mmCIF file of the C-alpha atoms, coordinates in Angstrom:
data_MODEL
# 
_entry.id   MODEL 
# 
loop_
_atom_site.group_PDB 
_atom_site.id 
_atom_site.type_symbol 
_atom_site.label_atom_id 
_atom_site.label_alt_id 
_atom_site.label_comp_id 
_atom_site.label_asym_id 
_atom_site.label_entity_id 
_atom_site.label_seq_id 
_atom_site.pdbx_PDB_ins_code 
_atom_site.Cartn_x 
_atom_site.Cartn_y 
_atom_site.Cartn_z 
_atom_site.occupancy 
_atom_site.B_iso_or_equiv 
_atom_site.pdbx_formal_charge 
_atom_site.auth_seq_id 
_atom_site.auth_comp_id 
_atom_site.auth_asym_id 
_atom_site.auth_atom_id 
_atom_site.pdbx_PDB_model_num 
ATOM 1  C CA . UNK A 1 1  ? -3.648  30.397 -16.337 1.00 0.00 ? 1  UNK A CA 1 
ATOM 2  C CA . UNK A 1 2  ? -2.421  32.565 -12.972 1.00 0.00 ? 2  UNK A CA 1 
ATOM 3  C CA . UNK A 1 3  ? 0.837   33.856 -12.109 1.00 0.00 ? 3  UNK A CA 1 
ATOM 4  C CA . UNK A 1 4  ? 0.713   31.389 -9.338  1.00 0.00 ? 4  UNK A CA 1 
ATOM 5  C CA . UNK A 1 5  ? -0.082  28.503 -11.540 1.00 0.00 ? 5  UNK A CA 1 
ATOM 6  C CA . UNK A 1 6  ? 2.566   29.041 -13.875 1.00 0.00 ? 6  UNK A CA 1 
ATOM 7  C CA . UNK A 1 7  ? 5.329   29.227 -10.885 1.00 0.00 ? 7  UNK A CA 1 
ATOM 8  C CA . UNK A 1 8  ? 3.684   25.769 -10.060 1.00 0.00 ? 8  UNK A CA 1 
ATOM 9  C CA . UNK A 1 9  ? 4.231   24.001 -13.460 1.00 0.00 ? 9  UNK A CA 1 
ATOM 10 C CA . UNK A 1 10 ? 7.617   25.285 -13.777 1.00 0.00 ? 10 UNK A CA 1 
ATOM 11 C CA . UNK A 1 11 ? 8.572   23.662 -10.264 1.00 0.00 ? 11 UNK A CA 1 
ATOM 12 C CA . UNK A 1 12 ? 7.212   19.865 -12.216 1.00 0.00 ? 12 UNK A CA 1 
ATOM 13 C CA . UNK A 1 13 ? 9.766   21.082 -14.988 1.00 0.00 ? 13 UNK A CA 1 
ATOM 14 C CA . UNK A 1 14 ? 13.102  18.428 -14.644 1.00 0.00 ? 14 UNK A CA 1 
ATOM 15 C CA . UNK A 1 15 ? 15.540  21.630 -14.818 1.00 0.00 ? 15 UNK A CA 1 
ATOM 16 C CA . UNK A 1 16 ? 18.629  21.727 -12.143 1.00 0.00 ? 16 UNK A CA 1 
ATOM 17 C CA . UNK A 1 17 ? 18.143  25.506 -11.351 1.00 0.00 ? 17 UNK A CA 1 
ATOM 18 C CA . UNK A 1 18 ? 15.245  27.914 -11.299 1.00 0.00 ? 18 UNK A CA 1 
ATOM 19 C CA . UNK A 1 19 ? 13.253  29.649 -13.687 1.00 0.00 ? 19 UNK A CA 1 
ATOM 20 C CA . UNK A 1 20 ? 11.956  33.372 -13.553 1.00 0.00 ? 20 UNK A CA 1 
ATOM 21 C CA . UNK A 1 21 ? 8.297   32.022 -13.988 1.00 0.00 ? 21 UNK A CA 1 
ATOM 22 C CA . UNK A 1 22 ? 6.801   35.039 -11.222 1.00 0.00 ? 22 UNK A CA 1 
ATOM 23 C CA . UNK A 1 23 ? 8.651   37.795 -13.044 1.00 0.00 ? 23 UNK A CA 1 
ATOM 24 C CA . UNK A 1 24 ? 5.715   40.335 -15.121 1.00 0.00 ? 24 UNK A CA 1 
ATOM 25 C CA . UNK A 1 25 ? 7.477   39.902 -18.149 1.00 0.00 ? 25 UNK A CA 1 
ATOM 26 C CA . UNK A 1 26 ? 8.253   35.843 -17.717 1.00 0.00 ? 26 UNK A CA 1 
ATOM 27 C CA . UNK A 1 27 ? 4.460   35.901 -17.787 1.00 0.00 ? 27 UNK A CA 1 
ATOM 28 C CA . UNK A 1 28 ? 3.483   38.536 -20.474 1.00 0.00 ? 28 UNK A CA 1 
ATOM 29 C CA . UNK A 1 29 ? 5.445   37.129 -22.691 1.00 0.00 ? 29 UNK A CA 1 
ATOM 30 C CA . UNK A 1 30 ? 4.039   33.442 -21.942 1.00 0.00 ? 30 UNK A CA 1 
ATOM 31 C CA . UNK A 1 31 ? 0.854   34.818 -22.393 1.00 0.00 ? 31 UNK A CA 1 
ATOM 32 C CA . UNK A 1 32 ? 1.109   36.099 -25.823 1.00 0.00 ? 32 UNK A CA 1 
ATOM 33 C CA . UNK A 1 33 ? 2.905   33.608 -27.587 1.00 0.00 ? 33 UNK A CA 1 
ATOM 34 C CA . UNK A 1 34 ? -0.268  31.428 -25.992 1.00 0.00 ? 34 UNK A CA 1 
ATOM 35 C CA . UNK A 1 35 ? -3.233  33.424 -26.554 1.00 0.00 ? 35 UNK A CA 1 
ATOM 36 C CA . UNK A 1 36 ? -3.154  32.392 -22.657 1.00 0.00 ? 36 UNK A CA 1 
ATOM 37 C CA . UNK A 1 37 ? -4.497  29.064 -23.401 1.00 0.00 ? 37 UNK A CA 1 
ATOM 38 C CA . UNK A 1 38 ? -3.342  26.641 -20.699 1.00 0.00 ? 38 UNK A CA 1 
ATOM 39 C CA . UNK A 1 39 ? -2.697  23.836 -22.998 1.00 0.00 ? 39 UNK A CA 1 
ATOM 40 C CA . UNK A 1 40 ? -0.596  26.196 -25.255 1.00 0.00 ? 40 UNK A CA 1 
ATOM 41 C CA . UNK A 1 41 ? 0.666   27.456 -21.708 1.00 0.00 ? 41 UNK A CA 1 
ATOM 42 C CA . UNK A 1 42 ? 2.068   24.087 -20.514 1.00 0.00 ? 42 UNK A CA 1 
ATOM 43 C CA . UNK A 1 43 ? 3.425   22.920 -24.134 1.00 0.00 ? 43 UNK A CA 1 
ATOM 44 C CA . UNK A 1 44 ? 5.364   25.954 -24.487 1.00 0.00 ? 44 UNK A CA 1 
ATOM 45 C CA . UNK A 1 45 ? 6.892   25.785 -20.970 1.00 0.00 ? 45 UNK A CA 1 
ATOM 46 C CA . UNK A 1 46 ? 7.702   22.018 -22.063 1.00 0.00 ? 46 UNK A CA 1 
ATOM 47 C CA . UNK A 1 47 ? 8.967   23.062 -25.482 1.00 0.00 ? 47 UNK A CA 1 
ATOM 48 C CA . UNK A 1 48 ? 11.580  25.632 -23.540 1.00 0.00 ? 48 UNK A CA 1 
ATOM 49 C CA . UNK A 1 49 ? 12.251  23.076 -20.747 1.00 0.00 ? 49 UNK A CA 1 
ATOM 50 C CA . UNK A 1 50 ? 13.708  20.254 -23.586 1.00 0.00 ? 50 UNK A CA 1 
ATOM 51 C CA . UNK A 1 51 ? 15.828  23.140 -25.242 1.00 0.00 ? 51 UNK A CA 1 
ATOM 52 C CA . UNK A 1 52 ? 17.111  24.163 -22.091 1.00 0.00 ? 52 UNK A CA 1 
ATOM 53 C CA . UNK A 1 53 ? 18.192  20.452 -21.062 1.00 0.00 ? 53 UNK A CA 1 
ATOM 54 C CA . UNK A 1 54 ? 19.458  19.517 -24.891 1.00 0.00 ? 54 UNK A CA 1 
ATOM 55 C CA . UNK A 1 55 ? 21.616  23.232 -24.495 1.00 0.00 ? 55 UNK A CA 1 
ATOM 56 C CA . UNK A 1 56 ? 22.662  22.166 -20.497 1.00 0.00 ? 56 UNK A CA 1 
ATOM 57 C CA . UNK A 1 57 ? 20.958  25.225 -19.652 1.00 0.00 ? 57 UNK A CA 1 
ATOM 58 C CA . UNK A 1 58 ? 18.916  24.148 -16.949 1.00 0.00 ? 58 UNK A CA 1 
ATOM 59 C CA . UNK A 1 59 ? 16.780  26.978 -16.704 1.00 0.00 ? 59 UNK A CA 1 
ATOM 60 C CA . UNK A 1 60 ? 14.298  28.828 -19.040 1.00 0.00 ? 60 UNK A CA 1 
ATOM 61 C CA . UNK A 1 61 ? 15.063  32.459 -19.578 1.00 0.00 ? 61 UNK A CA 1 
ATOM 62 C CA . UNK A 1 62 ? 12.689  35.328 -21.403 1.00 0.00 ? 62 UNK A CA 1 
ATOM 63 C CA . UNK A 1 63 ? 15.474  34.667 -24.635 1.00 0.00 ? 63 UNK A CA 1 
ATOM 64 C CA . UNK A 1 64 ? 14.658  30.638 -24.328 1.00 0.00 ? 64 UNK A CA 1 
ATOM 65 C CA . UNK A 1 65 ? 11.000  31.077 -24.207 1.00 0.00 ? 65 UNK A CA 1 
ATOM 66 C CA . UNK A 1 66 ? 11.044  33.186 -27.069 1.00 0.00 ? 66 UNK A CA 1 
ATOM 67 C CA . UNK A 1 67 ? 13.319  30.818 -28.856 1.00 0.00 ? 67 UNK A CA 1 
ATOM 68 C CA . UNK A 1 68 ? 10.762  28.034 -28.398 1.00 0.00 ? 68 UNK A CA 1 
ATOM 69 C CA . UNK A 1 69 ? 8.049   30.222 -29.113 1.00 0.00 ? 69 UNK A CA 1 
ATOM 70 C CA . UNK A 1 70 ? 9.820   30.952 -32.360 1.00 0.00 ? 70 UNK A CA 1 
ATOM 71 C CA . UNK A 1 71 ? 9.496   27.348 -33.755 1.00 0.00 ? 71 UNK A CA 1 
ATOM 72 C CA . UNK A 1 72 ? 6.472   28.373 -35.193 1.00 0.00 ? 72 UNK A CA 1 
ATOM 73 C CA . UNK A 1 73 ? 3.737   26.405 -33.220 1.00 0.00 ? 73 UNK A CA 1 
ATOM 74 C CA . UNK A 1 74 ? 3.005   29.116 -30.862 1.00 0.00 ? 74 UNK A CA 1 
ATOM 75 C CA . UNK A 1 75 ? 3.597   32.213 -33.294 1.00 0.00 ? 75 UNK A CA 1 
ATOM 76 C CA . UNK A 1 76 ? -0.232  34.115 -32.980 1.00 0.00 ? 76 UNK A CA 1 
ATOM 77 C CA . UNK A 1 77 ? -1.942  35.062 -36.393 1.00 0.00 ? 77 UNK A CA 1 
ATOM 78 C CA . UNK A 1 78 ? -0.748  38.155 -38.138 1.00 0.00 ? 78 UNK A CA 1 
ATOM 79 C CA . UNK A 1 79 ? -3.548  40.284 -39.672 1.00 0.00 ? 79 UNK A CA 1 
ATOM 80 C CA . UNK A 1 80 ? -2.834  40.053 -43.635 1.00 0.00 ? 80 UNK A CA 1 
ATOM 81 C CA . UNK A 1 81 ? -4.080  43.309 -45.363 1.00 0.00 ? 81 UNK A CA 1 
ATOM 82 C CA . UNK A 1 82 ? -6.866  43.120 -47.852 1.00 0.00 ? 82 UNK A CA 1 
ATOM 83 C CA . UNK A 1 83 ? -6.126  42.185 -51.280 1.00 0.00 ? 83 UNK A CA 1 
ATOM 84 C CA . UNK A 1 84 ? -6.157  45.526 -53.189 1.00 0.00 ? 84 UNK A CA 1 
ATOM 85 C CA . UNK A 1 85 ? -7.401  43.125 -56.506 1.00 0.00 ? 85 UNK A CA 1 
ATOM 86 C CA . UNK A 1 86 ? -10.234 41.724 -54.437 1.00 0.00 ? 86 UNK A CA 1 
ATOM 87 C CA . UNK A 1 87 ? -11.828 44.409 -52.539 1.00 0.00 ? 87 UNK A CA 1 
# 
C-alpha cells in the first residue's frame, strides 16, 4: 500500500483531528508491524483509530500505532534459534 493510499484511508478514519499518516516514520512503522499487507494495513489503522476514540484521543500517533500493534495480532514472527537437542 502507497504513502498516498495510506493518507487516504486515514481521512475515512471517524477521528476529530488529523493523523501523521505522510510522515516516513508514520509509514515505516505501519509497514512492519504489517508485513505491508493492505488488509493488515487497514485493520491496524482501524485497531489504532477505536483506541484513539475509546482514549478521546482523536488522532493516531507513532506511540498509538505501536500500542495497537502491540495487541499481538500484528506482532511479525521472531526467528526461534535451533534446538541445540535436535540439530
Amino acid at each position: 500500500m502507497a504513502a498516498s493510499s495510506v493518507v487516504s484511508f486515514g481521512r475515512l478514519l471517524p477521528l476529530l483531528r488529523p493523523s501523521p499518516f505522510g510522515d516516513k516514520e508514520m509509514i515505516q512503522k505501519l509497514m512492519a508491524f504489517s508485513g505491508g499487507l493492505t488488509g493488515r494495513i487497514t485493520t491496524l489503522l482501524a485497531q489504532a483509530a477505536e483506541l484513539a476514540f475509546r482514549e478521546k484521543i482523536e488522532s493516531i500517533s507513532l506511540e498509538l500505532l505501536e500500542r495497537a500493534a502491540g495487541a499481538g495480532v500484528f506482532k511479525l514472527p521472531v526467528e526461534e534459534e535451533p534446538d541445540e537437542a535436535n540439530a
